[in-house]
Each structure stands twice: as structure tokens, then as C-alpha cells.
Amino acid sequence: MEIRELKYFLAVAKEQSISKAAKALFVTQPNLSRQMQNLETEIGQQLFIRGTRKITLTDAGQLLKKRAEEIIELYKITQTELSNPITDISGDIYIGGGESYALKVIAKAAYDVNREYPKVKFHLFSGDSGTISERLDNGLIDFGIFIQPFDLSKYDHLRLPLSDTWGVIMRKDSPLAAKEYITPQDLWDKPIIRSRQSIGKNKISEWFQKSDDELNIVATGNLLYNMSLLVEEGVGYAVSLDKIINTTGNSNLCFRPLYPKLTSHLDIAWKKYQVFPKCAEIFLKRLQDNLQNEKTSNE
């Protein structure tokens, strides 16, 4: 498979039509149709279901679409890195992670690097640990931020000095808002909004003392802001980390910590034996120096 073939394939998948894709690509329809047939022959599986009005993807086609998008993105990143002069500290740094107050230490290092090397650009990607790990493995991001617990044995990593506190975001007029902290029993009969990352076998599920199937989980999400909108409308109680959503001042929401207290540490990780572009090396060194300086000042 060539990059050009993958771009053509993605165009057909997007347009759901050989003729429309050919027009967008400025190639002839017979030529594009032949290339897609050759691609199916090379892979050994049918990629398209050719209907009378539109083309849809088979399961194999859906998988190729996902991988093709990743390959094209990685190809563009590599092109950018190789086009930068070796003596010119510039380029793009890709960082993926979930929402967390503790990311401020990452922001500080990014600020330091950008102030000294203004041609360095940072690109942030939000997602759960599984998505971040997949993108890190596929070379689509340079660094991944993981909320513990998460198995980091296949990565090099640094522990970030800040920790997050777990609790519940609720409306200020909620019956539980009068409590100083929230126990598992308080939520057993309540509608719960959970992040998809916190579903399953982890310490949040263990804290509840009940399986997820036994709880009344009415909604799940990846972004806390969207989940907080559900809370405002009275859909349920959102189990989340503190200091991500504003619950002070005129906000209709409040935050109450869990009891027994539950905290999570964060790690920044990268692939072992990773060969970084110069800008990513500088960022990692600056982050390590900042963490060491903070540790020294606290001793």
C-alpha cells in the first residue's frame, strides 16, 4: 500500500461515491475504481459494499479507514519533523491525556519551552487512557498523560508531583450538598454520571463497594464539561476529579470529596527507546529540570 492509495481510499470513504471522490481528487473515475479494486486484491478482503446510490465500508474497510487516518497523520508529522533545519529549534509536540488539574506542571514546562523557542508548537489531544495508549503506541503523540492506576510497564515515565482528589459534582440544591463528604452508601440509590475511563476494575469501582451493574449509572462521558451540563440539568451526580469544573462563586454546582478519601497520581509517559525530535527532547529535559527544582526546594 502506498500513501497515495490510502489517500484515495479515504476520499472514497468520505464521499461514499467513486465518481464524487474522483472529482475531488482530480482523477478519472475508471482509474480510481481500478485502484480501489487493486487495493482490495492486495489486502485480500472486500473493503466496500457498492450500493445503487452510495458506497459503504465493510468491517475490513472500517478498520483500514482507522489505520489509514493514523498512517496519514503520522506521515504528515514525519514530513514536518524532517523539513525543519537541524539548527532551527522548531516543530510540533503532541501530548495526549485526560482532564486533570495536575496538568499545570505540563503547562509550565510548555510555557518555558515556548518562551525560549517560539517556533515550537504544542498540540493537545484529550481522551481516556486506552485511547491515549493506542495513539502513543502508534506514534501519533509524543507523550501520554495517564491517571493512575494504569499499567506503564511498557513505557518510560515520570511521576508528576501533584495529585487529584476524587469527589462528586452536584447541584447546590441537591440533598447531598449539605454533606461535608460523600460515602459509597450515599450514592447507591442515586443516578450516577461516570467517566468511561472510571468504569471497570479500578479503585473508583472498588470504592463504590458494588459492581457497576449494581449501580444506577445513567450516563457516561469522556469530557467533564459535557458531564457537568447533565448535572446542571438534574440528570445525576458526576463522579469526577476536583478543580476541573468551576464550582465556586455563582456556579450552580458544588464539589464534595469522597470518603474514604481517594486520590490519583499522574504520570507522563513515552515509548521506550523513543527517538524524539529536538523540540520534544528540549521539552522533556525542561520538565525533568522543573520537577527536580521543585523537589529540591521542598526538601
PDB file of C-alpha atoms in Angstrom:
ATOM      1  CA  MET A   1       0.000   0.000   0.000  1.00  0.00           C
ATOM      2  CA  GLU A   2       1.190   3.462  -0.905  1.00  0.00           C
ATOM      3  CA  ILE A   3       0.326   6.741   0.798  1.00  0.00           C
ATOM      4  CA  ARG A   4      -1.422   7.868  -2.385  1.00  0.00           C
ATOM      5  CA  GLU A   5      -3.638   4.775  -2.380  1.00  0.00           C
ATOM      6  CA  LEU A   6      -4.602   5.340   1.246  1.00  0.00           C
ATOM      7  CA  LYS A   7      -5.497   8.973   0.494  1.00  0.00           C
ATOM      8  CA  TYR A   8      -7.645   7.819  -2.420  1.00  0.00           C
ATOM      9  CA  PHE A   9      -9.308   5.195  -0.221  1.00  0.00           C
ATOM     10  CA  LEU A  10     -10.125   7.802   2.459  1.00  0.00           C
ATOM     11  CA  ALA A  11     -11.611  10.074  -0.201  1.00  0.00           C
ATOM     12  CA  VAL A  12     -13.938   7.292  -1.381  1.00  0.00           C
ATOM     13  CA  ALA A  13     -14.878   6.501   2.239  1.00  0.00           C
ATOM     14  CA  LYS A  14     -15.679  10.163   2.873  1.00  0.00           C
ATOM     15  CA  GLU A  15     -17.634  10.826  -0.332  1.00  0.00           C
ATOM     16  CA  GLN A  16     -19.314   7.386  -0.340  1.00  0.00           C
ATOM     17  CA  SER A  17     -19.053   7.550  -4.117  1.00  0.00           C
ATOM     18  CA  ILE A  18     -16.357   6.715  -6.658  1.00  0.00           C
ATOM     19  CA  SER A  19     -17.490   9.488  -9.007  1.00  0.00           C
ATOM     20  CA  LYS A  20     -17.581  12.178  -6.296  1.00  0.00           C
ATOM     21  CA  ALA A  21     -14.213  11.065  -4.917  1.00  0.00           C
ATOM     22  CA  ALA A  22     -12.688  11.068  -8.399  1.00  0.00           C
ATOM     23  CA  LYS A  23     -13.926  14.613  -8.949  1.00  0.00           C
ATOM     24  CA  ALA A  24     -12.495  15.767  -5.603  1.00  0.00           C
ATOM     25  CA  LEU A  25      -9.157  14.080  -6.360  1.00  0.00           C
ATOM     26  CA  PHE A  26      -8.966  15.322  -9.985  1.00  0.00           C
ATOM     27  CA  VAL A  27      -8.577  11.778 -11.348  1.00  0.00           C
ATOM     28  CA  THR A  28     -10.724   9.813 -13.737  1.00  0.00           C
ATOM     29  CA  GLN A  29     -13.452   7.575 -12.367  1.00  0.00           C
ATOM     30  CA  PRO A  30     -12.210   4.397 -14.128  1.00  0.00           C
ATOM     31  CA  ASN A  31      -8.685   4.994 -12.790  1.00  0.00           C
ATOM     32  CA  LEU A  32      -9.914   5.454  -9.206  1.00  0.00           C
ATOM     33  CA  SER A  33     -12.224   2.441  -9.449  1.00  0.00           C
ATOM     34  CA  ARG A  34      -9.349   0.293 -10.703  1.00  0.00           C
ATOM     35  CA  GLN A  35      -7.061   1.413  -7.881  1.00  0.00           C
ATOM     36  CA  MET A  36      -9.676   0.548  -5.267  1.00  0.00           C
ATOM     37  CA  GLN A  37     -10.117  -2.894  -6.824  1.00  0.00           C
ATOM     38  CA  ASN A  38      -6.336  -3.382  -6.743  1.00  0.00           C
ATOM     39  CA  LEU A  39      -6.294  -2.336  -3.089  1.00  0.00           C
ATOM     40  CA  GLU A  40      -8.934  -4.947  -2.241  1.00  0.00           C
ATOM     41  CA  THR A  41      -6.931  -7.568  -4.136  1.00  0.00           C
ATOM     42  CA  GLU A  42      -3.739  -6.620  -2.298  1.00  0.00           C
ATOM     43  CA  ILE A  43      -5.424  -6.802   1.106  1.00  0.00           C
ATOM     44  CA  GLY A  44      -7.372  -9.914   0.214  1.00  0.00           C
ATOM     45  CA  GLN A  45     -10.673  -8.637   1.599  1.00  0.00           C
ATOM     46  CA  GLN A  46     -13.657  -6.694   0.355  1.00  0.00           C
ATOM     47  CA  LEU A  47     -13.480  -3.089   1.551  1.00  0.00           C
ATOM     48  CA  PHE A  48     -16.643  -1.645   0.015  1.00  0.00           C
ATOM     49  CA  ILE A  49     -20.299  -2.535  -0.265  1.00  0.00           C
ATOM     50  CA  ARG A  50     -21.265  -0.971  -3.579  1.00  0.00           C
ATOM     51  CA  GLY A  51     -24.912   0.099  -3.444  1.00  0.00           C
ATOM     52  CA  THR A  52     -27.007   1.766  -6.102  1.00  0.00           C
ATOM     53  CA  ARG A  53     -26.767   5.204  -4.510  1.00  0.00           C
ATOM     54  CA  LYS A  54     -23.752   5.108  -2.235  1.00  0.00           C
ATOM     55  CA  ILE A  55     -20.752   3.074  -1.186  1.00  0.00           C
ATOM     56  CA  THR A  56     -20.393   1.902   2.406  1.00  0.00           C
ATOM     57  CA  LEU A  57     -17.471   0.255   4.159  1.00  0.00           C
ATOM     58  CA  THR A  58     -17.276  -3.359   5.257  1.00  0.00           C
ATOM     59  CA  ASP A  59     -15.817  -4.209   8.683  1.00  0.00           C
ATOM     60  CA  ALA A  60     -12.422  -4.597   6.994  1.00  0.00           C
ATOM     61  CA  GLY A  61     -12.952  -1.240   5.324  1.00  0.00           C
ATOM     62  CA  GLN A  62     -13.750   0.425   8.654  1.00  0.00           C
ATOM     63  CA  LEU A  63     -10.548  -0.985  10.148  1.00  0.00           C
ATOM     64  CA  LEU A  64      -8.490   0.182   7.166  1.00  0.00           C
ATOM     65  CA  LYS A  65     -10.082   3.636   7.406  1.00  0.00           C
ATOM     66  CA  LYS A  66      -8.995   3.963  11.043  1.00  0.00           C
ATOM     67  CA  ARG A  67      -5.452   2.780  10.315  1.00  0.00           C
ATOM     68  CA  ALA A  68      -5.182   4.834   7.134  1.00  0.00           C
ATOM     69  CA  GLU A  69      -6.099   8.003   9.035  1.00  0.00           C
ATOM     70  CA  GLU A  70      -3.409   7.206  11.606  1.00  0.00           C
ATOM     71  CA  ILE A  71      -0.813   6.460   8.902  1.00  0.00           C
ATOM     72  CA  ILE A  72      -1.567   9.693   7.037  1.00  0.00           C
ATOM     73  CA  GLU A  73      -1.380  11.692  10.257  1.00  0.00           C
ATOM     74  CA  LEU A  74       1.950  10.075  11.180  1.00  0.00           C
ATOM     75  CA  TYR A  75       3.219  10.691   7.639  1.00  0.00           C
ATOM     76  CA  LYS A  76       2.412  14.402   7.950  1.00  0.00           C
ATOM     77  CA  ILE A  77       4.106  14.608  11.366  1.00  0.00           C
ATOM     78  CA  THR A  78       7.241  12.934   9.964  1.00  0.00           C
ATOM     79  CA  GLN A  79       7.294  15.258   6.961  1.00  0.00           C
ATOM     80  CA  THR A  80       7.124  18.287   9.257  1.00  0.00           C
ATOM     81  CA  GLU A  81       9.899  16.988  11.507  1.00  0.00           C
ATOM     82  CA  LEU A  82      12.233  16.231   8.593  1.00  0.00           C
ATOM     83  CA  SER A  83      11.587  19.582   6.923  1.00  0.00           C
ATOM     84  CA  ASN A  84      12.813  21.561   9.940  1.00  0.00           C
ATOM     85  CA  PRO A  85      16.513  22.551   9.762  1.00  0.00           C
ATOM     86  CA  ILE A  86      18.607  20.733  12.363  1.00  0.00           C
ATOM     87  CA  THR A  87      19.923  24.044  13.726  1.00  0.00           C
ATOM     88  CA  ASP A  88      16.432  25.547  13.923  1.00  0.00           C
ATOM     89  CA  ILE A  89      14.660  24.583  17.163  1.00  0.00           C
ATOM     90  CA  SER A  90      11.101  24.379  15.914  1.00  0.00           C
ATOM     91  CA  GLY A  91       8.475  21.762  15.346  1.00  0.00           C
ATOM     92  CA  ASP A  92       5.403  20.223  16.896  1.00  0.00           C
ATOM     93  CA  ILE A  93       4.981  18.400  20.187  1.00  0.00           C
ATOM     94  CA  TYR A  94       1.930  16.165  20.587  1.00  0.00           C
ATOM     95  CA  ILE A  95       0.633  15.427  24.082  1.00  0.00           C
ATOM     96  CA  GLY A  96      -2.408  13.318  24.938  1.00  0.00           C
ATOM     97  CA  GLY A  97      -4.183  12.895  28.227  1.00  0.00           C
ATOM     98  CA  GLY A  98      -7.331  13.155  30.285  1.00  0.00           C
ATOM     99  CA  GLU A  99      -8.626  16.183  32.119  1.00  0.00           C
ATOM    100  CA  SER A 100      -6.705  16.949  35.300  1.00  0.00           C
ATOM    101  CA  TYR A 101      -5.707  19.918  37.447  1.00  0.00           C
ATOM    102  CA  ALA A 102      -2.268  18.303  37.811  1.00  0.00           C
ATOM    103  CA  LEU A 103      -1.529  19.044  34.152  1.00  0.00           C
ATOM    104  CA  LYS A 104      -0.492  22.540  35.221  1.00  0.00           C
ATOM    105  CA  VAL A 105       3.084  21.229  35.597  1.00  0.00           C
ATOM    106  CA  ILE A 106       2.981  20.222  31.924  1.00  0.00           C
ATOM    107  CA  ALA A 107       1.652  23.666  31.057  1.00  0.00           C
ATOM    108  CA  LYS A 108       4.523  25.301  32.977  1.00  0.00           C
ATOM    109  CA  ALA A 109       7.155  23.321  31.039  1.00  0.00           C
ATOM    110  CA  ALA A 110       5.372  24.091  27.752  1.00  0.00           C
ATOM    111  CA  TYR A 111       5.400  27.806  28.619  1.00  0.00           C
ATOM    112  CA  ASP A 112       9.131  27.715  29.422  1.00  0.00           C
ATOM    113  CA  VAL A 113       9.957  25.992  26.128  1.00  0.00           C
ATOM    114  CA  ASN A 114       7.702  28.227  24.044  1.00  0.00           C
ATOM    115  CA  ARG A 115       9.159  31.381  25.613  1.00  0.00           C
ATOM    116  CA  GLU A 116      12.686  30.329  24.650  1.00  0.00           C
ATOM    117  CA  TYR A 117      11.790  28.647  21.356  1.00  0.00           C
ATOM    118  CA  PRO A 118       8.701  30.413  19.950  1.00  0.00           C
ATOM    119  CA  LYS A 119       8.639  28.225  16.827  1.00  0.00           C
ATOM    120  CA  VAL A 120       7.804  25.166  18.928  1.00  0.00           C
ATOM    121  CA  LYS A 121       4.077  24.419  18.865  1.00  0.00           C
ATOM    122  CA  PHE A 122       2.111  22.208  21.250  1.00  0.00           C
ATOM    123  CA  HIS A 123      -0.872  20.095  20.248  1.00  0.00           C
ATOM    124  CA  LEU A 124      -3.109  18.596  22.941  1.00  0.00           C
ATOM    125  CA  PHE A 125      -5.340  15.561  22.472  1.00  0.00           C
ATOM    126  CA  SER A 126      -7.976  14.605  25.057  1.00  0.00           C
ATOM    127  CA  GLY A 127      -9.034  11.024  25.629  1.00  0.00           C
ATOM    128  CA  ASP A 128      -9.205   8.144  28.069  1.00  0.00           C
ATOM    129  CA  SER A 129      -6.180   6.028  28.970  1.00  0.00           C
ATOM    130  CA  GLY A 130      -6.918   3.349  26.379  1.00  0.00           C
ATOM    131  CA  THR A 131      -7.132   5.865  23.552  1.00  0.00           C
ATOM    132  CA  ILE A 132      -4.016   7.712  24.722  1.00  0.00           C
ATOM    133  CA  SER A 133      -2.054   4.455  24.962  1.00  0.00           C
ATOM    134  CA  GLU A 134      -3.085   3.448  21.432  1.00  0.00           C
ATOM    135  CA  ARG A 135      -2.075   6.813  19.967  1.00  0.00           C
ATOM    136  CA  LEU A 136       1.231   6.701  21.860  1.00  0.00           C
ATOM    137  CA  ASP A 137       1.975   3.198  20.578  1.00  0.00           C
ATOM    138  CA  ASN A 138       1.168   4.254  17.013  1.00  0.00           C
ATOM    139  CA  GLY A 139       3.436   7.298  17.155  1.00  0.00           C
ATOM    140  CA  LEU A 140       0.604   9.816  16.849  1.00  0.00           C
ATOM    141  CA  ILE A 141       1.573  11.576  20.080  1.00  0.00           C
ATOM    142  CA  ASP A 142       4.977  12.070  21.709  1.00  0.00           C
ATOM    143  CA  PHE A 143       3.813  11.943  25.322  1.00  0.00           C
ATOM    144  CA  GLY A 144       0.825  10.481  27.129  1.00  0.00           C
ATOM    145  CA  ILE A 145      -0.559  11.615  30.483  1.00  0.00           C
ATOM    146  CA  PHE A 146      -2.067   8.754  32.481  1.00  0.00           C
ATOM    147  CA  ILE A 147      -4.239   8.961  35.579  1.00  0.00           C
ATOM    148  CA  GLN A 148      -3.360   6.097  37.866  1.00  0.00           C
ATOM    149  CA  PRO A 149      -3.939   3.232  38.130  1.00  0.00           C
ATOM    150  CA  PHE A 150      -2.647   2.310  34.669  1.00  0.00           C
ATOM    151  CA  ASP A 151      -0.021  -0.235  33.631  1.00  0.00           C
ATOM    152  CA  LEU A 152       3.013   1.737  32.410  1.00  0.00           C
ATOM    153  CA  SER A 153       5.447  -1.186  32.259  1.00  0.00           C
ATOM    154  CA  LYS A 154       5.985  -0.837  28.501  1.00  0.00           C
ATOM    155  CA  TYR A 155       6.799   2.873  28.737  1.00  0.00           C
ATOM    156  CA  ASP A 156       9.395   5.178  30.223  1.00  0.00           C
ATOM    157  CA  HIS A 157       7.621   7.608  32.514  1.00  0.00           C
ATOM    158  CA  LEU A 158       7.831  10.329  35.139  1.00  0.00           C
ATOM    159  CA  ARG A 159       5.559  10.759  38.146  1.00  0.00           C
ATOM    160  CA  LEU A 160       4.067  14.251  38.279  1.00  0.00           C
ATOM    161  CA  PRO A 161       4.205  15.873  41.753  1.00  0.00           C
ATOM    162  CA  LEU A 162       0.541  16.873  42.006  1.00  0.00           C
ATOM    163  CA  SER A 163      -2.319  14.521  42.783  1.00  0.00           C
ATOM    164  CA  ASP A 164      -6.035  14.784  42.075  1.00  0.00           C
ATOM    165  CA  THR A 165      -8.844  14.328  44.565  1.00  0.00           C
ATOM    166  CA  TRP A 166     -11.916  12.330  43.581  1.00  0.00           C
ATOM    167  CA  GLY A 167     -15.353  13.529  44.547  1.00  0.00           C
ATOM    168  CA  VAL A 168     -18.850  14.247  43.315  1.00  0.00           C
ATOM    169  CA  ILE A 169     -20.106  17.238  41.363  1.00  0.00           C
ATOM    170  CA  MET A 170     -23.748  18.022  42.112  1.00  0.00           C
ATOM    171  CA  ARG A 171     -26.231  20.866  42.085  1.00  0.00           C
ATOM    172  CA  LYS A 172     -26.048  23.170  45.092  1.00  0.00           C
ATOM    173  CA  ASP A 173     -29.712  22.452  45.792  1.00  0.00           C
ATOM    174  CA  SER A 174     -29.054  18.701  45.885  1.00  0.00           C
ATOM    175  CA  PRO A 175     -29.842  16.867  49.158  1.00  0.00           C
ATOM    176  CA  LEU A 176     -26.230  15.626  49.283  1.00  0.00           C
ATOM    177  CA  ALA A 177     -24.828  19.164  49.004  1.00  0.00           C
ATOM    178  CA  ALA A 178     -25.297  19.635  52.750  1.00  0.00           C
ATOM    179  CA  LYS A 179     -22.804  16.856  53.447  1.00  0.00           C
ATOM    180  CA  GLU A 180     -19.088  17.518  54.023  1.00  0.00           C
ATOM    181  CA  TYR A 181     -18.097  14.400  52.108  1.00  0.00           C
ATOM    182  CA  ILE A 182     -19.773  11.602  50.162  1.00  0.00           C
ATOM    183  CA  THR A 183     -19.722   7.934  51.150  1.00  0.00           C
ATOM    184  CA  PRO A 184     -20.443   4.985  48.856  1.00  0.00           C
ATOM    185  CA  GLN A 185     -23.786   4.430  50.572  1.00  0.00           C
ATOM    186  CA  ASP A 186     -24.842   7.999  49.729  1.00  0.00           C
ATOM    187  CA  LEU A 187     -24.756   7.167  46.022  1.00  0.00           C
ATOM    188  CA  TRP A 188     -26.096   3.638  45.972  1.00  0.00           C
ATOM    189  CA  ASP A 189     -29.654   4.816  45.233  1.00  0.00           C
ATOM    190  CA  LYS A 190     -28.719   7.914  43.223  1.00  0.00           C
ATOM    191  CA  PRO A 191     -28.414   8.430  39.431  1.00  0.00           C
ATOM    192  CA  ILE A 192     -24.686   8.469  38.692  1.00  0.00           C
ATOM    193  CA  ILE A 193     -22.736  10.024  35.820  1.00  0.00           C
ATOM    194  CA  ARG A 194     -19.334   8.380  35.299  1.00  0.00           C
ATOM    195  CA  SER A 195     -16.404   8.959  33.012  1.00  0.00           C
ATOM    196  CA  ARG A 196     -15.930   5.974  30.723  1.00  0.00           C
ATOM    197  CA  GLN A 197     -12.358   5.691  31.998  1.00  0.00           C
ATOM    198  CA  SER A 198     -13.591   5.111  35.553  1.00  0.00           C
ATOM    199  CA  ILE A 199     -15.851   2.215  34.513  1.00  0.00           C
ATOM    200  CA  GLY A 200     -14.485  -1.228  35.219  1.00  0.00           C
ATOM    201  CA  LYS A 201     -11.946  -2.755  37.548  1.00  0.00           C
ATOM    202  CA  ASN A 202     -10.212   0.213  39.168  1.00  0.00           C
ATOM    203  CA  LYS A 203     -10.154   1.925  42.532  1.00  0.00           C
ATOM    204  CA  ILE A 204     -13.212   4.056  41.769  1.00  0.00           C
ATOM    205  CA  SER A 205     -15.295   0.953  41.183  1.00  0.00           C
ATOM    206  CA  GLU A 206     -13.755  -0.616  44.294  1.00  0.00           C
ATOM    207  CA  TRP A 207     -14.618   2.485  46.323  1.00  0.00           C
ATOM    208  CA  PHE A 208     -18.317   2.056  45.497  1.00  0.00           C
ATOM    209  CA  GLN A 209     -18.270  -1.417  47.117  1.00  0.00           C
ATOM    210  CA  LYS A 210     -20.710  -2.500  44.421  1.00  0.00           C
ATOM    211  CA  SER A 211     -20.253  -3.623  40.836  1.00  0.00           C
ATOM    212  CA  ASP A 212     -21.063  -1.170  38.068  1.00  0.00           C
ATOM    213  CA  ASP A 213     -24.078  -3.302  37.157  1.00  0.00           C
ATOM    214  CA  GLU A 214     -25.477  -2.787  40.662  1.00  0.00           C
ATOM    215  CA  LEU A 215     -25.205   0.999  40.439  1.00  0.00           C
ATOM    216  CA  ASN A 216     -27.637   3.325  38.711  1.00  0.00           C
ATOM    217  CA  ILE A 217     -25.242   4.688  36.072  1.00  0.00           C
ATOM    218  CA  VAL A 218     -27.487   6.896  33.947  1.00  0.00           C
ATOM    219  CA  ALA A 219     -24.812   8.460  31.734  1.00  0.00           C
ATOM    220  CA  THR A 220     -21.135   8.186  30.795  1.00  0.00           C
ATOM    221  CA  GLY A 221     -18.768  10.560  29.031  1.00  0.00           C
ATOM    222  CA  ASN A 222     -15.162  11.469  28.264  1.00  0.00           C
ATOM    223  CA  LEU A 223     -15.238  15.232  28.883  1.00  0.00           C
ATOM    224  CA  LEU A 224     -16.192  16.517  32.313  1.00  0.00           C
ATOM    225  CA  TYR A 225     -17.558  19.795  30.965  1.00  0.00           C
ATOM    226  CA  ASN A 226     -20.211  17.920  28.984  1.00  0.00           C
ATOM    227  CA  MET A 227     -20.958  15.744  32.001  1.00  0.00           C
ATOM    228  CA  SER A 228     -21.354  18.861  34.176  1.00  0.00           C
ATOM    229  CA  LEU A 229     -24.096  20.099  31.836  1.00  0.00           C
ATOM    230  CA  LEU A 230     -26.029  16.926  32.610  1.00  0.00           C
ATOM    231  CA  VAL A 231     -25.530  17.592  36.317  1.00  0.00           C
ATOM    232  CA  GLU A 232     -26.862  21.155  35.929  1.00  0.00           C
ATOM    233  CA  GLU A 233     -29.993  19.792  34.297  1.00  0.00           C
ATOM    234  CA  GLY A 234     -30.521  17.419  37.217  1.00  0.00           C
ATOM    235  CA  VAL A 235     -29.723  14.201  35.341  1.00  0.00           C
ATOM    236  CA  GLY A 236     -27.493  12.877  38.124  1.00  0.00           C
ATOM    237  CA  TYR A 237     -24.346  13.106  40.225  1.00  0.00           C
ATOM    238  CA  ALA A 238     -20.989  13.172  38.392  1.00  0.00           C
ATOM    239  CA  VAL A 239     -18.084  11.288  39.953  1.00  0.00           C
ATOM    240  CA  SER A 240     -15.009  13.246  38.931  1.00  0.00           C
ATOM    241  CA  LEU A 241     -11.713  14.856  39.835  1.00  0.00           C
ATOM    242  CA  ASP A 242     -11.646  18.206  41.628  1.00  0.00           C
ATOM    243  CA  LYS A 243     -10.624  21.607  40.170  1.00  0.00           C
ATOM    244  CA  ILE A 244     -11.568  20.859  36.580  1.00  0.00           C
ATOM    245  CA  ILE A 245     -15.066  22.349  36.604  1.00  0.00           C
ATOM    246  CA  ASN A 246     -15.667  25.676  38.359  1.00  0.00           C
ATOM    247  CA  THR A 247     -17.899  25.021  41.366  1.00  0.00           C
ATOM    248  CA  THR A 248     -17.285  28.327  43.157  1.00  0.00           C
ATOM    249  CA  GLY A 249     -18.919  31.754  43.112  1.00  0.00           C
ATOM    250  CA  ASN A 250     -22.108  31.957  41.078  1.00  0.00           C
ATOM    251  CA  SER A 251     -21.850  28.382  39.799  1.00  0.00           C
ATOM    252  CA  ASN A 252     -24.955  26.259  40.323  1.00  0.00           C
ATOM    253  CA  LEU A 253     -22.692  23.320  41.103  1.00  0.00           C
ATOM    254  CA  CYS A 254     -20.622  22.225  44.086  1.00  0.00           C
ATOM    255  CA  PHE A 255     -17.960  19.575  44.699  1.00  0.00           C
ATOM    256  CA  ARG A 256     -17.830  17.202  47.660  1.00  0.00           C
ATOM    257  CA  PRO A 257     -14.868  14.819  48.174  1.00  0.00           C
ATOM    258  CA  LEU A 258     -15.276  11.090  48.556  1.00  0.00           C
ATOM    259  CA  TYR A 259     -14.868   9.335  51.892  1.00  0.00           C
ATOM    260  CA  PRO A 260     -12.825   7.246  52.384  1.00  0.00           C
ATOM    261  CA  LYS A 261     -10.607   9.794  50.622  1.00  0.00           C
ATOM    262  CA  LEU A 262      -9.497   8.809  47.149  1.00  0.00           C
ATOM    263  CA  THR A 263      -6.678  10.441  45.188  1.00  0.00           C
ATOM    264  CA  SER A 264      -4.934   9.664  41.900  1.00  0.00           C
ATOM    265  CA  HIS A 265      -1.407  10.410  40.775  1.00  0.00           C
ATOM    266  CA  LEU A 266      -0.478  11.254  37.210  1.00  0.00           C
ATOM    267  CA  ASP A 267       2.429  10.071  35.089  1.00  0.00           C
ATOM    268  CA  ILE A 268       3.765  11.394  31.817  1.00  0.00           C
ATOM    269  CA  ALA A 269       4.928   8.511  29.633  1.00  0.00           C
ATOM    270  CA  TRP A 270       6.654   7.950  26.310  1.00  0.00           C
ATOM    271  CA  LYS A 271       7.720   4.915  24.302  1.00  0.00           C
ATOM    272  CA  LYS A 272      10.889   3.150  25.399  1.00  0.00           C
ATOM    273  CA  TYR A 273      13.873   3.799  23.130  1.00  0.00           C
ATOM    274  CA  GLN A 274      11.926   6.696  21.627  1.00  0.00           C
ATOM    275  CA  VAL A 275      13.921   8.886  19.224  1.00  0.00           C
ATOM    276  CA  PHE A 276      12.476  12.341  19.793  1.00  0.00           C
ATOM    277  CA  PRO A 277      12.700  15.369  17.516  1.00  0.00           C
ATOM    278  CA  LYS A 278      14.883  18.067  19.065  1.00  0.00           C
ATOM    279  CA  CYS A 279      11.944  20.132  20.304  1.00  0.00           C
ATOM    280  CA  ALA A 280      10.476  17.150  22.204  1.00  0.00           C
ATOM    281  CA  GLU A 281      13.889  16.422  23.755  1.00  0.00           C
ATOM    282  CA  ILE A 282      14.072  20.010  24.986  1.00  0.00           C
ATOM    283  CA  PHE A 283      10.542  19.841  26.418  1.00  0.00           C
ATOM    284  CA  LEU A 284      11.253  16.611  28.304  1.00  0.00           C
ATOM    285  CA  LYS A 285      14.525  17.990  29.675  1.00  0.00           C
ATOM    286  CA  ARG A 286      12.793  21.187  30.806  1.00  0.00           C
ATOM    287  CA  LEU A 287      10.041  19.189  32.513  1.00  0.00           C
ATOM    288  CA  GLN A 288      12.627  16.998  34.299  1.00  0.00           C
ATOM    289  CA  ASP A 289      14.538  20.087  35.431  1.00  0.00           C
ATOM    290  CA  ASN A 290      11.367  21.752  36.712  1.00  0.00           C
ATOM    291  CA  LEU A 291      10.392  18.645  38.675  1.00  0.00           C
ATOM    292  CA  GLN A 292      13.889  18.333  40.158  1.00  0.00           C
ATOM    293  CA  ASN A 293      13.970  22.012  41.122  1.00  0.00           C
ATOM    294  CA  GLU A 294      10.597  21.730  42.806  1.00  0.00           C
ATOM    295  CA  LYS A 295      11.705  18.630  44.676  1.00  0.00           C
ATOM    296  CA  THR A 296      14.893  20.357  45.846  1.00  0.00           C
ATOM    297  CA  SER A 297      13.025  23.453  47.028  1.00  0.00           C
ATOM    298  CA  ASN A 298      10.648  21.310  49.096  1.00  0.00           C
ATOM    299  CA  GLU A 299      13.446  19.435  50.877  1.00  0.00           C
TER     300      GLU A 299
END
